[in-house]
Short mmCIF file of C-alpha atoms and ligand atoms in Angstrom, two decimals:
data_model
loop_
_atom_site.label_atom_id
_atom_site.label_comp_id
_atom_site.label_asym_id
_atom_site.label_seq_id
_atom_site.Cartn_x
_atom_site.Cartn_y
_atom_site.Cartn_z
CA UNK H 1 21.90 -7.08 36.61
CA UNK H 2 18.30 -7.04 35.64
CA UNK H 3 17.56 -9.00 32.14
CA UNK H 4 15.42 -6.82 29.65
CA UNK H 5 12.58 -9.46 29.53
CA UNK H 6 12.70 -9.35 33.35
CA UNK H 7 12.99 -5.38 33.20
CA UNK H 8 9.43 -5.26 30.85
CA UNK H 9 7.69 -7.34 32.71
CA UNK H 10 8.48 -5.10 35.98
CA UNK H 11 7.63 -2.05 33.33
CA UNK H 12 4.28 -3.92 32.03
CA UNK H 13 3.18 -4.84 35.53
CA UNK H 14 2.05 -1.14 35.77
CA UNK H 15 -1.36 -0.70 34.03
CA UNK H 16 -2.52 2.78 32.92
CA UNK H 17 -6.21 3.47 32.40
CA UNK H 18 -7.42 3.68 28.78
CA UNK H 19 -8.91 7.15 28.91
CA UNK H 20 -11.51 7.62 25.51
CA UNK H 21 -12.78 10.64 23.72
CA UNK H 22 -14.41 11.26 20.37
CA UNK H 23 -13.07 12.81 17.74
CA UNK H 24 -14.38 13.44 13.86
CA UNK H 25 -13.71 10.77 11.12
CA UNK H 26 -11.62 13.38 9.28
CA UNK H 27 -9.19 13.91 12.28
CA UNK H 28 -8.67 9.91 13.53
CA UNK H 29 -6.62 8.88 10.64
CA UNK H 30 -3.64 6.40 13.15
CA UNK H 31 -6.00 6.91 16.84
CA UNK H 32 -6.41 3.79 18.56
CA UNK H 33 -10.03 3.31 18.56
CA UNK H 34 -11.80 2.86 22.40
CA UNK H 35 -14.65 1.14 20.86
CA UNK H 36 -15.64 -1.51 18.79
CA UNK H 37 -17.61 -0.74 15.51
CA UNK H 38 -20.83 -2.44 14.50
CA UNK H 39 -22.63 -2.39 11.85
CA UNK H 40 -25.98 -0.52 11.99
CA UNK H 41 -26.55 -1.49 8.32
CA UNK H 42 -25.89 -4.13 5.77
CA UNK H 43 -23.20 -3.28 3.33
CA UNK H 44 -23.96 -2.67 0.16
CA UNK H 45 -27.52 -1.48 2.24
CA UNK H 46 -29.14 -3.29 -1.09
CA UNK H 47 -28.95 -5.49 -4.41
CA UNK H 48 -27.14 -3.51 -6.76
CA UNK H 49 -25.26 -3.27 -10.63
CA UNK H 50 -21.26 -4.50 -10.51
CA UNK H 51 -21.67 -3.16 -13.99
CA UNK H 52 -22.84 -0.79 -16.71
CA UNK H 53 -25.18 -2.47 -18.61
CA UNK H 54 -29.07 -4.18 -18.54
CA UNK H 55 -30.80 -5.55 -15.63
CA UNK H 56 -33.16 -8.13 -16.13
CA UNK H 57 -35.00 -11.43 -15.78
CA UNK H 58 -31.72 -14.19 -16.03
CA UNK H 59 -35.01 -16.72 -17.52
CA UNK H 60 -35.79 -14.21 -20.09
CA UNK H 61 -32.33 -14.88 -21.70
CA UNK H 62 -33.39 -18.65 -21.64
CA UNK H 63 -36.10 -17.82 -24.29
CA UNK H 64 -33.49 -16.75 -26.93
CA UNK H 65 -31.08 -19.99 -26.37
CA UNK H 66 -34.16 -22.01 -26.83
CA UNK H 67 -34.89 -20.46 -29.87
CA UNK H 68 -31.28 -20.80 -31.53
CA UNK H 69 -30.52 -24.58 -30.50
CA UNK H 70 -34.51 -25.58 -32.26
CA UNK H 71 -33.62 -27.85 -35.38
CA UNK H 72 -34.08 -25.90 -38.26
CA UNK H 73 -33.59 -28.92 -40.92
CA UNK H 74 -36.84 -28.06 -42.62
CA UNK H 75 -35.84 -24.17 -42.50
CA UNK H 76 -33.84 -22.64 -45.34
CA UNK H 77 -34.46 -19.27 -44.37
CA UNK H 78 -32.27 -16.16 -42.19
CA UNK H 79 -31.35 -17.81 -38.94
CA UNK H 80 -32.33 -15.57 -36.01
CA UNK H 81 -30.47 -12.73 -34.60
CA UNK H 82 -28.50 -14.54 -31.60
CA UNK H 83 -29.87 -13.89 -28.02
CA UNK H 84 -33.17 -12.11 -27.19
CA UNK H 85 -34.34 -8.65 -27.13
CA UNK H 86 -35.93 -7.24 -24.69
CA UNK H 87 -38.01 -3.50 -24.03
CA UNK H 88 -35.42 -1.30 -22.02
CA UNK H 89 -38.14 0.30 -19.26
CA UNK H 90 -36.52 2.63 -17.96
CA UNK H 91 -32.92 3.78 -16.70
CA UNK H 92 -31.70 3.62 -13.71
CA UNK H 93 -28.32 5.95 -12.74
CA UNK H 94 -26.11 5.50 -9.17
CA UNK H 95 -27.89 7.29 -6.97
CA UNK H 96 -31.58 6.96 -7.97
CA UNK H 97 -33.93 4.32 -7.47
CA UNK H 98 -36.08 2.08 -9.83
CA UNK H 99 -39.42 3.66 -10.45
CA UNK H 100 -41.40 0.30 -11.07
CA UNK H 101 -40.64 -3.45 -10.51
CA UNK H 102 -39.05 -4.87 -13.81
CA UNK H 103 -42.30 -6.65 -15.62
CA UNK H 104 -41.31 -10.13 -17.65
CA UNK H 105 -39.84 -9.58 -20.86
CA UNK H 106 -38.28 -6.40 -20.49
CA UNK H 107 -35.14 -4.81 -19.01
CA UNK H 108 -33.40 -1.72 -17.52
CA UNK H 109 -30.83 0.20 -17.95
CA UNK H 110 -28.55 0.16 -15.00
CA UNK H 111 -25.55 1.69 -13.77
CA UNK H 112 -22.71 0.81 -11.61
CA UNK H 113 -23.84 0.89 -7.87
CA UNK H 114 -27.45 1.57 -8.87
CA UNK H 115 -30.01 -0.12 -7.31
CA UNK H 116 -30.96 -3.78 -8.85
CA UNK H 117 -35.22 -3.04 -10.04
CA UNK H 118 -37.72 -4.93 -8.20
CA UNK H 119 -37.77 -8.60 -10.10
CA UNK H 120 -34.81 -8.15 -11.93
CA UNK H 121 -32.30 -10.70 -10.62
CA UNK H 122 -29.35 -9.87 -12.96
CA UNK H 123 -27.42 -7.93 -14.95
CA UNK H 124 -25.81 -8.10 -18.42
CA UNK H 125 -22.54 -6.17 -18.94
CA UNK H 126 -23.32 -3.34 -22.37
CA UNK H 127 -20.26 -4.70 -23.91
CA UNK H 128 -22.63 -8.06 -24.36
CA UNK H 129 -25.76 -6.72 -25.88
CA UNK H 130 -26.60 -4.53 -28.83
CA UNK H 131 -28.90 -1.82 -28.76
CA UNK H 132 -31.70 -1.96 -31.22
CA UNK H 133 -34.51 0.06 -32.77
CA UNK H 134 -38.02 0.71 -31.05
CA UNK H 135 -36.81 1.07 -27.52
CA UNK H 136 -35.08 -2.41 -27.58
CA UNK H 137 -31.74 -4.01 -26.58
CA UNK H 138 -30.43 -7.84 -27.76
CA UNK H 139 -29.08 -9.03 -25.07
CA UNK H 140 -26.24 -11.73 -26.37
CA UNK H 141 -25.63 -14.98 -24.37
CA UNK H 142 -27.22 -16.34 -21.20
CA UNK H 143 -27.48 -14.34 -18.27
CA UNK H 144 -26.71 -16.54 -14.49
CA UNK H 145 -29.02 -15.52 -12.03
CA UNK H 146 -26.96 -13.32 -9.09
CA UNK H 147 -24.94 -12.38 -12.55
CA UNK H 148 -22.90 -9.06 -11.64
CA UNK H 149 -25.66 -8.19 -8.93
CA UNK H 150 -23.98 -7.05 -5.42
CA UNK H 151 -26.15 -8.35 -3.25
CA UNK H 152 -27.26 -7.04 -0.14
CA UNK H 153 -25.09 -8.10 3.43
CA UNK H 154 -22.33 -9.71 1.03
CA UNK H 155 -20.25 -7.48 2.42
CA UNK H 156 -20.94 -6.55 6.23
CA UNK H 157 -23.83 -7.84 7.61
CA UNK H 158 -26.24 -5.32 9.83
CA UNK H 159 -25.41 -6.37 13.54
CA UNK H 160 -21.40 -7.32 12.62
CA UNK H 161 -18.74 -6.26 14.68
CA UNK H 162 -16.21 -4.71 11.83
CA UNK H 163 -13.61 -3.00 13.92
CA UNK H 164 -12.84 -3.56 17.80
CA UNK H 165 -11.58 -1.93 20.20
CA UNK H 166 -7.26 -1.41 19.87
CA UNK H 167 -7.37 -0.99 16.21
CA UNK H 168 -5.68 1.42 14.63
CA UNK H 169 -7.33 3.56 12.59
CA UNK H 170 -5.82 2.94 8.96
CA UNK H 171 -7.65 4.64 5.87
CA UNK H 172 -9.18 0.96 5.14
CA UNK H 173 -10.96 1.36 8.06
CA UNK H 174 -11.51 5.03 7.94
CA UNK H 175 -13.73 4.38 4.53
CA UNK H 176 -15.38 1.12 6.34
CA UNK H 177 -16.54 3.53 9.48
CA UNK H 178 -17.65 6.71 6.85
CA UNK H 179 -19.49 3.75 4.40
CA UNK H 180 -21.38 2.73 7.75
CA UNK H 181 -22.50 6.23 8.41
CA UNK H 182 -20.33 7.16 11.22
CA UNK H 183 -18.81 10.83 10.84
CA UNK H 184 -17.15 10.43 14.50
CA UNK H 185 -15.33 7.38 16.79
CA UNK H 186 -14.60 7.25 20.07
CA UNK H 187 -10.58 6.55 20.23
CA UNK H 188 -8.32 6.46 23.23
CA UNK H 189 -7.39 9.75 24.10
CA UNK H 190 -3.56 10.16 23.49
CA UNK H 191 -1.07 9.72 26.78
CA UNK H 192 0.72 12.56 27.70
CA UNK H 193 3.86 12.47 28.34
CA UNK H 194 6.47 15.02 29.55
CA UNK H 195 9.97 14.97 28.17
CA UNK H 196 12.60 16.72 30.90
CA UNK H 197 15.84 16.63 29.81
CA UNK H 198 18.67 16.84 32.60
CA UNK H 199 22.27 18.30 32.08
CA UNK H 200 24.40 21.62 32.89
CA UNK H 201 25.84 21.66 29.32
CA UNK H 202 22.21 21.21 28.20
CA UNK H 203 20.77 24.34 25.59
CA UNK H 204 17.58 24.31 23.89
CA UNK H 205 18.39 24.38 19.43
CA UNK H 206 18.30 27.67 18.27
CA UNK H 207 20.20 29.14 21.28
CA UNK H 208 23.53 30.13 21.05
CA UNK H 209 26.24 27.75 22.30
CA UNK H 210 28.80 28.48 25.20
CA UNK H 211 32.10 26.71 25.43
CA UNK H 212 31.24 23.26 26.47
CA UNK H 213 27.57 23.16 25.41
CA UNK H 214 25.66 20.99 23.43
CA UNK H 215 22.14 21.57 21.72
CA UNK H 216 19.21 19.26 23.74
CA UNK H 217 19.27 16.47 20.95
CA UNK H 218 17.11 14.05 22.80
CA UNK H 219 14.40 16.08 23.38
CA UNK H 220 13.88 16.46 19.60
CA UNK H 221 14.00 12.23 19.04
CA UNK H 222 11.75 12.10 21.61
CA UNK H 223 8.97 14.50 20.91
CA UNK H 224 9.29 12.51 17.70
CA UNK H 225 9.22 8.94 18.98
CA UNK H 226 6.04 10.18 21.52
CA UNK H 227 4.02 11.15 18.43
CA UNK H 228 4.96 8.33 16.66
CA UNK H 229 3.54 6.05 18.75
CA UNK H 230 0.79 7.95 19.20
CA UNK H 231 1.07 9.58 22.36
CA UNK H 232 1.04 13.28 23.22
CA UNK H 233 4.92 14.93 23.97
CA UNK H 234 5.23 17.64 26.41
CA UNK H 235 8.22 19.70 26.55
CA UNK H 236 9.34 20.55 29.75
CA UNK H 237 12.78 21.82 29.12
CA UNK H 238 15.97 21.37 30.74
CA UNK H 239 16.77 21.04 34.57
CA UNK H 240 20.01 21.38 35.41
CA UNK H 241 22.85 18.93 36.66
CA UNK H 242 21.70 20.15 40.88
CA UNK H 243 19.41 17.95 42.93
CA UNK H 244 17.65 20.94 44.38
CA UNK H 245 16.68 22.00 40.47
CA UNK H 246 15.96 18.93 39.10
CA UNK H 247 13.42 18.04 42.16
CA UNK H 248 11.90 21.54 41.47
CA UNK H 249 12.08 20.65 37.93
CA UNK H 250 10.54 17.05 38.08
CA UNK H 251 7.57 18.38 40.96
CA UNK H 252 6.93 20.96 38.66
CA UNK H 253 6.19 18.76 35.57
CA UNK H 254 4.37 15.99 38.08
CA UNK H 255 1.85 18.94 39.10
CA UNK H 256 1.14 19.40 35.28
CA UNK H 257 -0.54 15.65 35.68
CA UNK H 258 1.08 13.68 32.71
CA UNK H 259 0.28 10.30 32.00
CA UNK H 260 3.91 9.31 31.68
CA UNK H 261 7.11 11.31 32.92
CA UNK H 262 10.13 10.60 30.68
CA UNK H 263 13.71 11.94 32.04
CA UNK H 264 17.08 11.48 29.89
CA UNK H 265 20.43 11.93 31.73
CA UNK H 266 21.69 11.93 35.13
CA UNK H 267 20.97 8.70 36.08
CA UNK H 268 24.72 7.14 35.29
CA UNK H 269 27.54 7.45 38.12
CA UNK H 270 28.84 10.81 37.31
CA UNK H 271 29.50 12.86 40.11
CA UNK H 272 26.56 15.06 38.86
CA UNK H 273 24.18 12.07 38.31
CA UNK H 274 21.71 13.68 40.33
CA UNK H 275 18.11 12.11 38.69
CA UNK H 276 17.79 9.01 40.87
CA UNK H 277 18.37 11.29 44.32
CA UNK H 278 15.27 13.34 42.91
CA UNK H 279 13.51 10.44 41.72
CA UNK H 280 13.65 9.69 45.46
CA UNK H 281 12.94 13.31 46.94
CA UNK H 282 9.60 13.65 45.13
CA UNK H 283 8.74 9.73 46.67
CA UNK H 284 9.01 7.23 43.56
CA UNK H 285 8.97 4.04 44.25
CA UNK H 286 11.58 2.89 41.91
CA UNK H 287 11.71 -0.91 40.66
CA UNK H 288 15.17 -0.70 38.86
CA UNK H 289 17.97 1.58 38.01
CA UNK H 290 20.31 0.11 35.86
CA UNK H 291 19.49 -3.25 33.40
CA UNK H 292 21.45 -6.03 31.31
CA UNK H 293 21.43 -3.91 27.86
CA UNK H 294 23.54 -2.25 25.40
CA UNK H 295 23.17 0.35 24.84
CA UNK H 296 20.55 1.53 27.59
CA UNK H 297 22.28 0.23 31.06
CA UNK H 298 21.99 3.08 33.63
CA UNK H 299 18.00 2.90 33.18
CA UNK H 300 15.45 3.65 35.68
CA UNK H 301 12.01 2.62 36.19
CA UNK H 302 9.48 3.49 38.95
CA UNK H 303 5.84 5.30 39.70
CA UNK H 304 5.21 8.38 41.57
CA UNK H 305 0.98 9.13 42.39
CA UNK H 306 0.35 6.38 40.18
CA UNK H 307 2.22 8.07 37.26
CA UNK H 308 4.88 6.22 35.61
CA UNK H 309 8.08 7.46 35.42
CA UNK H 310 11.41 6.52 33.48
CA UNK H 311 15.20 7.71 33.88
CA UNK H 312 16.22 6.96 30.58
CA UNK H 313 20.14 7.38 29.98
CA UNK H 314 21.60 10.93 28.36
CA UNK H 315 23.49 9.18 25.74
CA UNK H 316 21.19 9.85 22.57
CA UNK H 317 21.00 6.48 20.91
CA UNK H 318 20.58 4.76 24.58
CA UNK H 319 17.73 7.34 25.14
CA UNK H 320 15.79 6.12 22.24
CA UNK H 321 16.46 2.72 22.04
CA UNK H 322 15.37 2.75 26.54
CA UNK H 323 12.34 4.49 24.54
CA UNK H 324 11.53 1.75 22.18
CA UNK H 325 12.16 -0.87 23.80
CA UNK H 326 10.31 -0.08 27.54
CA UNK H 327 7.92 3.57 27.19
CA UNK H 328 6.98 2.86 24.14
CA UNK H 329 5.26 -0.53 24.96
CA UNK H 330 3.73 1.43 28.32
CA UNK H 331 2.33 3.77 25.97
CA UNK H 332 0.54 2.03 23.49
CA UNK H 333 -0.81 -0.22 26.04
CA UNK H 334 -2.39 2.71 27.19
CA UNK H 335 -3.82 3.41 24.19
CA UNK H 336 -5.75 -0.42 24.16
CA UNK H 337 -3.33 -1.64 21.40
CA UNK H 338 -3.60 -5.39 22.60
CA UNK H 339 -0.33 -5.79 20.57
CA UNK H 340 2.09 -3.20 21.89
CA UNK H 341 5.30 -4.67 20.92
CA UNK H 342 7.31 -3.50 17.54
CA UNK H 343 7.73 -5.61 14.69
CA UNK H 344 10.81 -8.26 14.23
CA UNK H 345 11.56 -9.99 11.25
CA UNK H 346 13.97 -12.46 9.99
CA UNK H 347 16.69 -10.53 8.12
CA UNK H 348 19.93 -12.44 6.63
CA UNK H 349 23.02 -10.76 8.30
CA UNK H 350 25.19 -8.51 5.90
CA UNK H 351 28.13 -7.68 7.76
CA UNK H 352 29.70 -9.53 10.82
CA UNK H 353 28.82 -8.02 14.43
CA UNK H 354 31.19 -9.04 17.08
CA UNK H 355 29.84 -9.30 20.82
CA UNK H 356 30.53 -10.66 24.47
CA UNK H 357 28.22 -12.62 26.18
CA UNK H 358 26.48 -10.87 29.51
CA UNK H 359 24.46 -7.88 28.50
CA UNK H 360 21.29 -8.01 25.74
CA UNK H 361 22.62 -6.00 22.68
CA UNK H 362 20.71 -4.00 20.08
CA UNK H 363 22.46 -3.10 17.02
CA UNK H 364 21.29 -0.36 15.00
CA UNK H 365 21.04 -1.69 11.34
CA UNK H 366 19.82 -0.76 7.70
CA UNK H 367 17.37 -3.40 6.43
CA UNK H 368 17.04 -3.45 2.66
CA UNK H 369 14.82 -5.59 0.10
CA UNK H 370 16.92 -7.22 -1.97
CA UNK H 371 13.96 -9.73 -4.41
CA UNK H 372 11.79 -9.81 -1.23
CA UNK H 373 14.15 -10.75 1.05
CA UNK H 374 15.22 -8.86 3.80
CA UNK H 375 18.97 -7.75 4.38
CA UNK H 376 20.08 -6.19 7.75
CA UNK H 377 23.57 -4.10 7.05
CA UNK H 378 25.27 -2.47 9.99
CA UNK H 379 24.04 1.23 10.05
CA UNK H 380 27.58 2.87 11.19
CA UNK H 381 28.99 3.42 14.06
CA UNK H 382 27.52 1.64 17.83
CA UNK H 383 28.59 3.92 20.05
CA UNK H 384 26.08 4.61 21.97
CA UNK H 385 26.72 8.35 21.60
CA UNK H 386 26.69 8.15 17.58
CA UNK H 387 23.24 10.21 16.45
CA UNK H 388 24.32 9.30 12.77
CA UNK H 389 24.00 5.52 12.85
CA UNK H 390 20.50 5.78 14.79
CA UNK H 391 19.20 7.98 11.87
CA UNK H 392 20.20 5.72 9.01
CA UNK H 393 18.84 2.38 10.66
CA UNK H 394 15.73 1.45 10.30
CA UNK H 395 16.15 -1.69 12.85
CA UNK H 396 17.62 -2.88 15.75
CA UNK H 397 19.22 -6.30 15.60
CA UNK H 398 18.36 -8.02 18.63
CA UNK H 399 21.31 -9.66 19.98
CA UNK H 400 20.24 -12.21 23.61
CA UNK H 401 22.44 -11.83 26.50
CA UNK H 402 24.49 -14.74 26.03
CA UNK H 403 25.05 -14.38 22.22
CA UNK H 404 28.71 -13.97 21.16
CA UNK H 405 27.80 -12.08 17.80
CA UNK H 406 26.72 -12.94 14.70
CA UNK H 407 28.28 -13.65 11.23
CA UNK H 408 27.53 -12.78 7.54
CA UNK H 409 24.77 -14.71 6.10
CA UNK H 410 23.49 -15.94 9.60
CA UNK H 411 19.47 -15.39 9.85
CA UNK H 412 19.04 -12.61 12.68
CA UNK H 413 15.74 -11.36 14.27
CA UNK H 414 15.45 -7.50 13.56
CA UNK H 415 12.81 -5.10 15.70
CA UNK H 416 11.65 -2.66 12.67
CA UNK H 417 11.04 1.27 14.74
CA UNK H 418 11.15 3.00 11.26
CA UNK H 419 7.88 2.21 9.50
CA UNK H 420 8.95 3.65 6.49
CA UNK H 421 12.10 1.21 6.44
CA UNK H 422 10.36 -1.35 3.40
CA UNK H 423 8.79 1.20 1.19
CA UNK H 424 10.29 1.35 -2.42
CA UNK H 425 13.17 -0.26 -1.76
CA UNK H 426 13.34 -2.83 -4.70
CA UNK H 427 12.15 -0.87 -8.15
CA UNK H 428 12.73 -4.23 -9.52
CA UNK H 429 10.19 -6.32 -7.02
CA UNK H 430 7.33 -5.32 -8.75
CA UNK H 431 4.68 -7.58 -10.58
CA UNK H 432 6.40 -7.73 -13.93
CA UNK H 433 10.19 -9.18 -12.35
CA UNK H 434 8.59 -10.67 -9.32
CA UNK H 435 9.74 -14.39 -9.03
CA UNK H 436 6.40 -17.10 -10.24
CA UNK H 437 4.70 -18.45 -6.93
CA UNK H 438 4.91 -21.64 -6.97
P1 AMP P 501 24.64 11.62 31.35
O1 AMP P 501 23.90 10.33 31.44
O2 AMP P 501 23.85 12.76 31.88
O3 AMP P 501 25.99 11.52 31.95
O4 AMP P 501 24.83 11.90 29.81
C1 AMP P 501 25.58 11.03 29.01
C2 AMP P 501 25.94 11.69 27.71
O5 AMP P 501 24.77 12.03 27.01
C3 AMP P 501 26.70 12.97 27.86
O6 AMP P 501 27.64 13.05 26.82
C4 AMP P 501 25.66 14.04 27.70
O7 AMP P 501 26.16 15.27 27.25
C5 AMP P 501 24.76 13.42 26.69
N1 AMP P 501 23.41 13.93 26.81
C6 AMP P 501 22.66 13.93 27.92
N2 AMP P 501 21.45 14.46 27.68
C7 AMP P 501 21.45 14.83 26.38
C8 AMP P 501 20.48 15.45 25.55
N3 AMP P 501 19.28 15.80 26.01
N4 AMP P 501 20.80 15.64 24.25
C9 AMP P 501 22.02 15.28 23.78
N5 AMP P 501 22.94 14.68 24.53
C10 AMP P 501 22.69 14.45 25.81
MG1 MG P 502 24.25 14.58 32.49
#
């Protein structure tokens, strides 16, 4: 039987155009963007206050040192105030720009974010000066020159590539593409891909129930998993267990023109396993039908007009872990993520899973932070009918063909599909109980 590495590659040897449109800033929050970003300006665009306080000449706060270290042995007299004062010109808010360059001698009020004056080359934080009478402030201590100043470019530099293309759009970079101007992106327009579902005893939630009938339940994981990985789900409904109806059905759907068709059912060895013999009516080319997995062996795999097309099997955990593990990588490939692949981490083992050697198995677990370190605990039962255990993991543990299972406390590699699985899951791994880096 065909491994699952050799099963992607036959899956990833079929490359979908990256189609592009543009869409607001507001509305791309998780697109893939098409393009790369540059930078039209510098960021910040110009010198300006990290503080509230005085900007000024750093030299002119020389003056006042010099003044307090003179030897004053002949001098009985008050000492002088500490520092120097200087003539506040003018005041500058965020948002409005110096009216004058700064002359020698004097200072300005400045803002956070406002623009640095013309000469001035620093700024004093208020909380070290002391406003005085006549339109002066003392301005306490040295000043460094580039003191609390943002300077131009530190940031981006005009002409810099920030983003490129097959980044997701994540509210970091959001605020990075809005701060350089841009109130639209081009992005990769989202796949489409139509969900059929195959099966007599097949009915659409909501509808009453005959003897024998189940709701559609993989229809609804994977509408779900589509959007999740950014692609665009179709509903098509439910064909029937006939060849004649599910041909009908699958031409139908092709005519629609989806990027991707995705099937679930029929394509076991049940007498009424009819999927593959449509597959073949409406002229796939089909590169496998069954692989070396648990759970997820009667899968199929081929391309129809250029369009691919996957049997995936009716059992509801198979169905989403076939999903995961071969549409999903199609998918965001065609959205120009260079890395398609989910995440695995290193998990310590929890409970002991017993295995055979011969087929790849993926075992649905829970992963939990426990002081930063990650704990994979079975998630229920692995049937690969059990809808239960697949919504309380948050991981598969990837088990290789020939591995005969896998004890407590053993390290095991874990794919993450739940991106919510590591959020607030150790109140007590926070900065105050967090163990000292070494
Ligand atoms: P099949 O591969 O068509 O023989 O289906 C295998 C098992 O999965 C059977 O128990 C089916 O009832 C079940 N099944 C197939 N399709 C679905 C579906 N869309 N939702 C829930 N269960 C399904
Ligand atoms: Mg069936």
């Amino acid at each position: 039987m065909l491994s699952v590495e050799d099963a992607l590659g036959r899956v990833l040897s079929v490359h979908l155009p990256v189609r592009t449109e543009t869409v607001p800033l507001s509305e791309a929050l998780d697109r893939v963007l098409a393009e790369p970003v540059l930078a039209t300006l510098p960021l910040p665009p110009w010198d300006n206050s990290a503080m509230d306080g005085y900007a000024l000449r750093a030299a002119d706060t020389e003056r006042g040192q010099a003044r307090q270290e003179q030897p004053d042995c002949e001098y009985d007299g008050p000492r002088p105030a500490p520092g120097v004062a200087l003539r506040v010109s003018e005041v500058i808010g965020a948002g409005r720009a110096s009216s004058a360059a700064l002359s020698p001698g004097t200072c300005a009020r400045i803002m956070t974010g406002a623009p640095l004056p013309p000469g001035a080359d620093a700024v004093v934080m208020q909380e070290n000066t002391q406003v005085e009478a006549d339109g002066l402030v003392r301005i306490l201590g040295i000043a460094r020159p580039g003191q609390h100043v943002r300077r131009a470019g530190e940031d981006v530099q005009a002409g810099e590539t920030v983003l490129t293309a097959g980044q997701r759009l994540s509210p970091g970079r959001l605020g990075l593409c809005a701060a350089l101007g841009k109130d639209a992106v081009v992005v990769a327009r989202r796949p489409r891909v139509a969900i059929l579902a195959t099966g007599d005893e097949l009915v659409p939630p909501g509808q009453p129930l005959a003897p024998g009938q189940i709701w559609s339940s993989n229809t609804a994981s994977l509408l779900g998993l589509v959007r999740e990985a950014g692609g665009q789900p179709i509903d098509c409904g439910i064909a029937g267990d006939s060849r004649e109806g599910t041909r009908a059905a699958i031409r139908a759907v092709l005519d629609s023109e989806p990027d991707l068709l995705v099937t679930t059912g029929g394509v076991s060895v049940g007498d009424f396993d009819v999927v593959k013999q449509a597959f073949a009516d409406v002229g796939a080319d089909m590169a496998f039908w069954k692989i070396a997995m648990k759970p997820g062996k009667p899968l199929a795999f081929g391309v129809v007009g250029g369009v691919p097309v996957f049997g995936l099997p009716g059992n509801p955990v198979a169905s989403s872990v076939c999903f995961l593990q071969f549409v999903r990588p199609v998918l965001r490939r065609a959205l120009g993520d260079p890395r398609p692949y989910l995440a695995v981490v290193d998990a310590v083992l929890a409970d002991r899973v017993s295995k055979r050697p011969g087929r790849a198995e993926l075992v649905r677990v829970r992963l939990e932070l426990h002081g930063g370190r990650l704990e994979a605990h079975l998630a229920g039962g692995q049937g690969s009918g059990n809808a239960a255990s697949m919504a309380a993991a948050n991981g598969l543990l990837l088990l290789s063909a020939n591995s005969g299972g896998a004890a407590p406390g053993d390290r095991v590699a874990v794919q993450i599909f739940d991106p919510d699985a590591l959020h607030g899951a150790d109140p007590q791994y926070r900065w105050g109980g967090r163990p000292a880096s070494p």
